[in-house]
Amino acid sequence: MTTSAIVGNFKICQAKLGAKLHDHRDPSSDLGPMLRQVVGTIFQLMDQYQDYWLKVDGSMEVPTLGKFAGQKAKAFDIDQANLVEYFKVGLNNFGGVWKNIIEAKDFKIIREIARIDKSDQFLMPLDTWVRIVYRYAGAFHATPRQRFKVLDTLTPLYYGRVGSLVNELRDKTPEEAEQHFEQNALAFERMKGYMVGIWKRKEE
């Protein structure tokens, strides 16, 4: 909806609706289907609107409507060890696929962090994650008949990234966590030229 509104040149704003409250349970079991649905949709929209987004440079703030509702989401436990283990199993199962899709330097990093024994020391570099997502977007675009099979092999890498985020956010306040995610988003924006280069090579 947001993407269609932007491409349609509608006026965009955001509304303060309060905290999005979920069941207080470990969300890791839902990450796979969520990734397939959300990222699959985004990658499809990249195909549909490529003539638009390829020309966009930078971003801007949009107006915010409403007042802060004062709700705070309650903390819940995450099985970080399971996230990291899923990532490691993914390397065993899909290592050959990953090697063909992502950059050699990032595949080397993936293999190195897979050897980390302690989950609380597990970190996936942000720039590595950005390049992986962008390479997968290019692979999704280039394989229309197998695109969701390709996308499914991204799931263990995403589990690894979430496992890394648990460590990155461990001692942060909600406000600091929000700023952390803003910096993540800015990294994707900063490296957009990398994505554009991949996309144009796939078009040749």
Coordinates of C-alpha atoms in Angstrom, one line a residue:
M1 CA 0.0 0.0 0.0
T2 CA 2.8 2.4 0.9
T3 CA 4.8 1.7 -2.2
S4 CA 1.7 2.1 -4.4
A5 CA 0.9 5.4 -2.8
I6 CA 4.5 6.7 -3.3
V7 CA 4.6 5.6 -6.9
G8 CA 1.1 7.1 -7.4
N9 CA 2.4 10.4 -6.2
F10 CA -0.1 10.6 -3.3
K11 CA 0.7 12.7 -0.2
I12 CA 2.2 10.5 2.4
C13 CA 2.1 10.8 6.2
Q14 CA 2.5 8.5 9.2
A15 CA 0.2 8.1 12.2
K16 CA 1.0 7.4 15.8
L17 CA -1.1 4.3 16.6
G18 CA 0.7 3.2 19.7
A19 CA 2.7 0.1 20.2
K20 CA 2.0 -3.0 18.1
L21 CA 1.3 -5.6 20.8
H22 CA 1.9 -9.2 20.0
D23 CA 1.4 -12.4 22.1
H24 CA 4.2 -12.6 24.6
R25 CA 6.0 -15.5 23.1
D26 CA 9.2 -16.2 21.2
P27 CA 8.6 -14.9 17.7
S28 CA 11.4 -16.9 16.0
S29 CA 9.0 -19.7 14.8
D30 CA 7.2 -17.1 12.7
L31 CA 10.2 -15.5 11.1
G32 CA 10.4 -17.9 8.1
P33 CA 6.8 -17.4 6.8
M34 CA 7.0 -13.7 7.7
L35 CA 10.2 -13.2 5.6
R36 CA 8.6 -15.1 2.6
Q37 CA 5.5 -12.9 2.7
V38 CA 7.0 -9.5 3.4
V39 CA 10.3 -9.7 1.5
G40 CA 8.7 -11.6 -1.3
T41 CA 6.2 -8.8 -1.7
I42 CA 8.9 -6.1 -1.6
F43 CA 11.0 -8.0 -4.2
Q44 CA 7.9 -8.3 -6.5
L45 CA 7.2 -4.6 -6.1
M46 CA 10.8 -3.9 -7.1
D47 CA 10.1 -5.7 -10.3
Q48 CA 6.8 -3.9 -10.9
Y49 CA 8.1 -0.4 -10.2
Q50 CA 11.7 -0.7 -11.3
D51 CA 11.4 2.3 -13.6
Y52 CA 10.4 4.4 -10.6
W53 CA 12.8 3.4 -7.8
L54 CA 15.9 3.1 -10.0
K55 CA 15.7 6.9 -10.4
V56 CA 15.2 7.8 -6.7
D57 CA 18.1 9.1 -4.7
G58 CA 17.8 9.6 -1.0
S59 CA 14.8 9.9 1.3
M60 CA 12.9 12.5 3.3
E61 CA 10.9 12.8 6.4
V62 CA 7.1 12.7 6.2
P63 CA 4.5 14.4 8.4
T64 CA 3.4 12.6 11.6
L65 CA -0.2 12.8 12.7
G66 CA -1.6 12.0 16.2
K67 CA -0.2 11.9 19.7
F68 CA 1.9 9.2 21.4
A69 CA -0.5 6.7 22.9
G70 CA 1.9 5.9 25.8
Q71 CA 1.8 2.2 25.3
K72 CA 4.9 0.2 25.7
A73 CA 5.4 -3.3 24.4
K74 CA 6.4 -5.9 27.1
A75 CA 9.7 -7.6 26.9
F76 CA 9.8 -11.3 26.0
D77 CA 12.4 -14.0 25.8
I78 CA 14.0 -15.0 22.4
D79 CA 15.7 -18.3 21.9
Q80 CA 18.8 -16.8 20.4
A81 CA 20.6 -20.2 20.4
N82 CA 17.9 -21.6 18.2
L83 CA 18.2 -18.7 15.7
V84 CA 22.0 -19.1 15.5
E85 CA 21.7 -22.9 15.1
Y86 CA 19.1 -22.5 12.3
F87 CA 21.6 -20.2 10.6
K88 CA 24.4 -22.8 10.9
V89 CA 22.2 -25.6 9.6
G90 CA 21.3 -23.4 6.7
L91 CA 25.0 -23.1 5.9
N92 CA 25.2 -26.9 5.7
N93 CA 22.1 -27.1 3.6
F94 CA 22.4 -24.1 1.3
G95 CA 26.1 -23.2 1.4
G96 CA 26.4 -23.9 -2.3
V97 CA 23.5 -21.7 -3.1
W98 CA 24.8 -18.9 -0.9
K99 CA 28.2 -19.1 -2.5
N100 CA 26.6 -18.6 -6.0
I101 CA 24.4 -15.6 -4.9
I102 CA 26.4 -13.5 -2.4
E103 CA 29.8 -12.0 -2.8
A104 CA 32.9 -14.1 -2.0
K105 CA 33.9 -11.8 0.8
D106 CA 30.5 -12.1 2.4
F107 CA 30.4 -15.8 2.1
K108 CA 33.8 -15.9 3.8
I109 CA 32.3 -13.8 6.7
I110 CA 29.3 -16.1 6.9
R111 CA 31.5 -19.2 7.2
E112 CA 33.6 -17.4 9.9
I113 CA 30.7 -16.4 12.1
A114 CA 29.2 -19.9 11.7
R115 CA 32.2 -21.1 13.7
I116 CA 31.3 -18.9 16.7
D117 CA 30.4 -21.2 19.5
K118 CA 28.8 -18.7 22.0
S119 CA 25.5 -17.2 20.8
D120 CA 26.1 -14.0 22.9
Q121 CA 29.3 -13.4 20.8
F122 CA 27.5 -13.9 17.4
L123 CA 27.5 -10.8 15.2
M124 CA 26.7 -10.4 11.5
P125 CA 28.2 -7.2 10.1
L126 CA 25.5 -4.8 8.8
D127 CA 27.2 -4.1 5.5
T128 CA 27.4 -7.8 4.9
W129 CA 23.7 -8.1 5.5
V130 CA 22.8 -5.2 3.2
R131 CA 24.8 -6.7 0.4
I132 CA 23.2 -10.1 0.9
V133 CA 19.7 -8.7 0.7
Y134 CA 20.6 -6.7 -2.4
R135 CA 22.1 -9.8 -4.0
Y136 CA 19.0 -11.8 -3.2
A137 CA 16.8 -9.1 -4.7
G138 CA 18.9 -9.4 -7.9
A139 CA 18.6 -13.2 -7.9
F140 CA 14.9 -13.0 -7.3
H141 CA 14.5 -10.6 -10.3
A142 CA 16.7 -12.9 -12.5
T143 CA 14.9 -16.2 -11.8
P144 CA 11.1 -15.6 -12.3
R145 CA 10.2 -19.3 -12.3
Q146 CA 12.2 -20.2 -9.3
R147 CA 12.1 -16.9 -7.3
F148 CA 10.4 -18.2 -4.2
K149 CA 12.6 -21.2 -4.0
V150 CA 15.6 -18.8 -4.2
L151 CA 14.0 -16.6 -1.5
D152 CA 13.5 -19.5 0.9
T153 CA 17.3 -20.0 1.0
L154 CA 17.6 -16.5 2.5
T155 CA 15.6 -17.5 5.6
P156 CA 18.6 -19.0 7.6
L157 CA 20.6 -15.9 6.8
Y158 CA 17.8 -13.8 8.2
Y159 CA 17.7 -16.0 11.3
G160 CA 21.4 -15.3 11.7
R161 CA 20.9 -11.5 11.3
V162 CA 18.1 -11.6 13.9
G163 CA 20.4 -13.6 16.2
S164 CA 23.0 -10.8 15.7
L165 CA 20.5 -8.1 16.5
V166 CA 19.7 -9.7 19.8
N167 CA 23.3 -9.0 20.8
E168 CA 23.4 -5.6 19.2
L169 CA 20.3 -4.4 21.1
R170 CA 20.9 -6.3 24.4
D171 CA 21.7 -3.3 26.6
K172 CA 19.8 -0.6 24.6
T173 CA 16.7 1.3 25.7
P174 CA 13.7 1.4 23.3
E175 CA 14.8 4.8 22.1
E176 CA 18.3 3.6 21.5
A177 CA 16.9 0.5 19.7
E178 CA 14.8 2.8 17.5
Q179 CA 17.9 4.8 16.5
H180 CA 19.8 1.6 15.8
F181 CA 17.1 0.5 13.3
E182 CA 17.2 4.0 11.8
Q183 CA 20.9 3.5 11.2
N184 CA 20.2 0.1 9.6
A185 CA 17.7 1.7 7.2
L186 CA 20.3 4.4 6.4
A187 CA 22.8 1.7 5.5
F188 CA 20.4 0.3 2.9
E189 CA 20.0 3.8 1.6
R190 CA 23.7 4.5 1.5
M191 CA 24.4 1.3 -0.4
K192 CA 21.6 1.7 -2.9
G193 CA 24.1 2.2 -5.7
Y194 CA 25.3 -1.3 -5.1
M195 CA 21.7 -2.6 -5.6
V196 CA 21.3 -0.5 -8.8
G197 CA 24.5 -1.9 -10.2
I198 CA 23.3 -5.5 -9.6
W199 CA 19.9 -4.8 -11.1
K200 CA 21.3 -3.3 -14.3
R201 CA 23.7 -6.2 -14.8
K202 CA 20.7 -8.6 -14.5
E203 CA 19.0 -6.6 -17.2
E204 CA 21.8 -7.0 -19.7

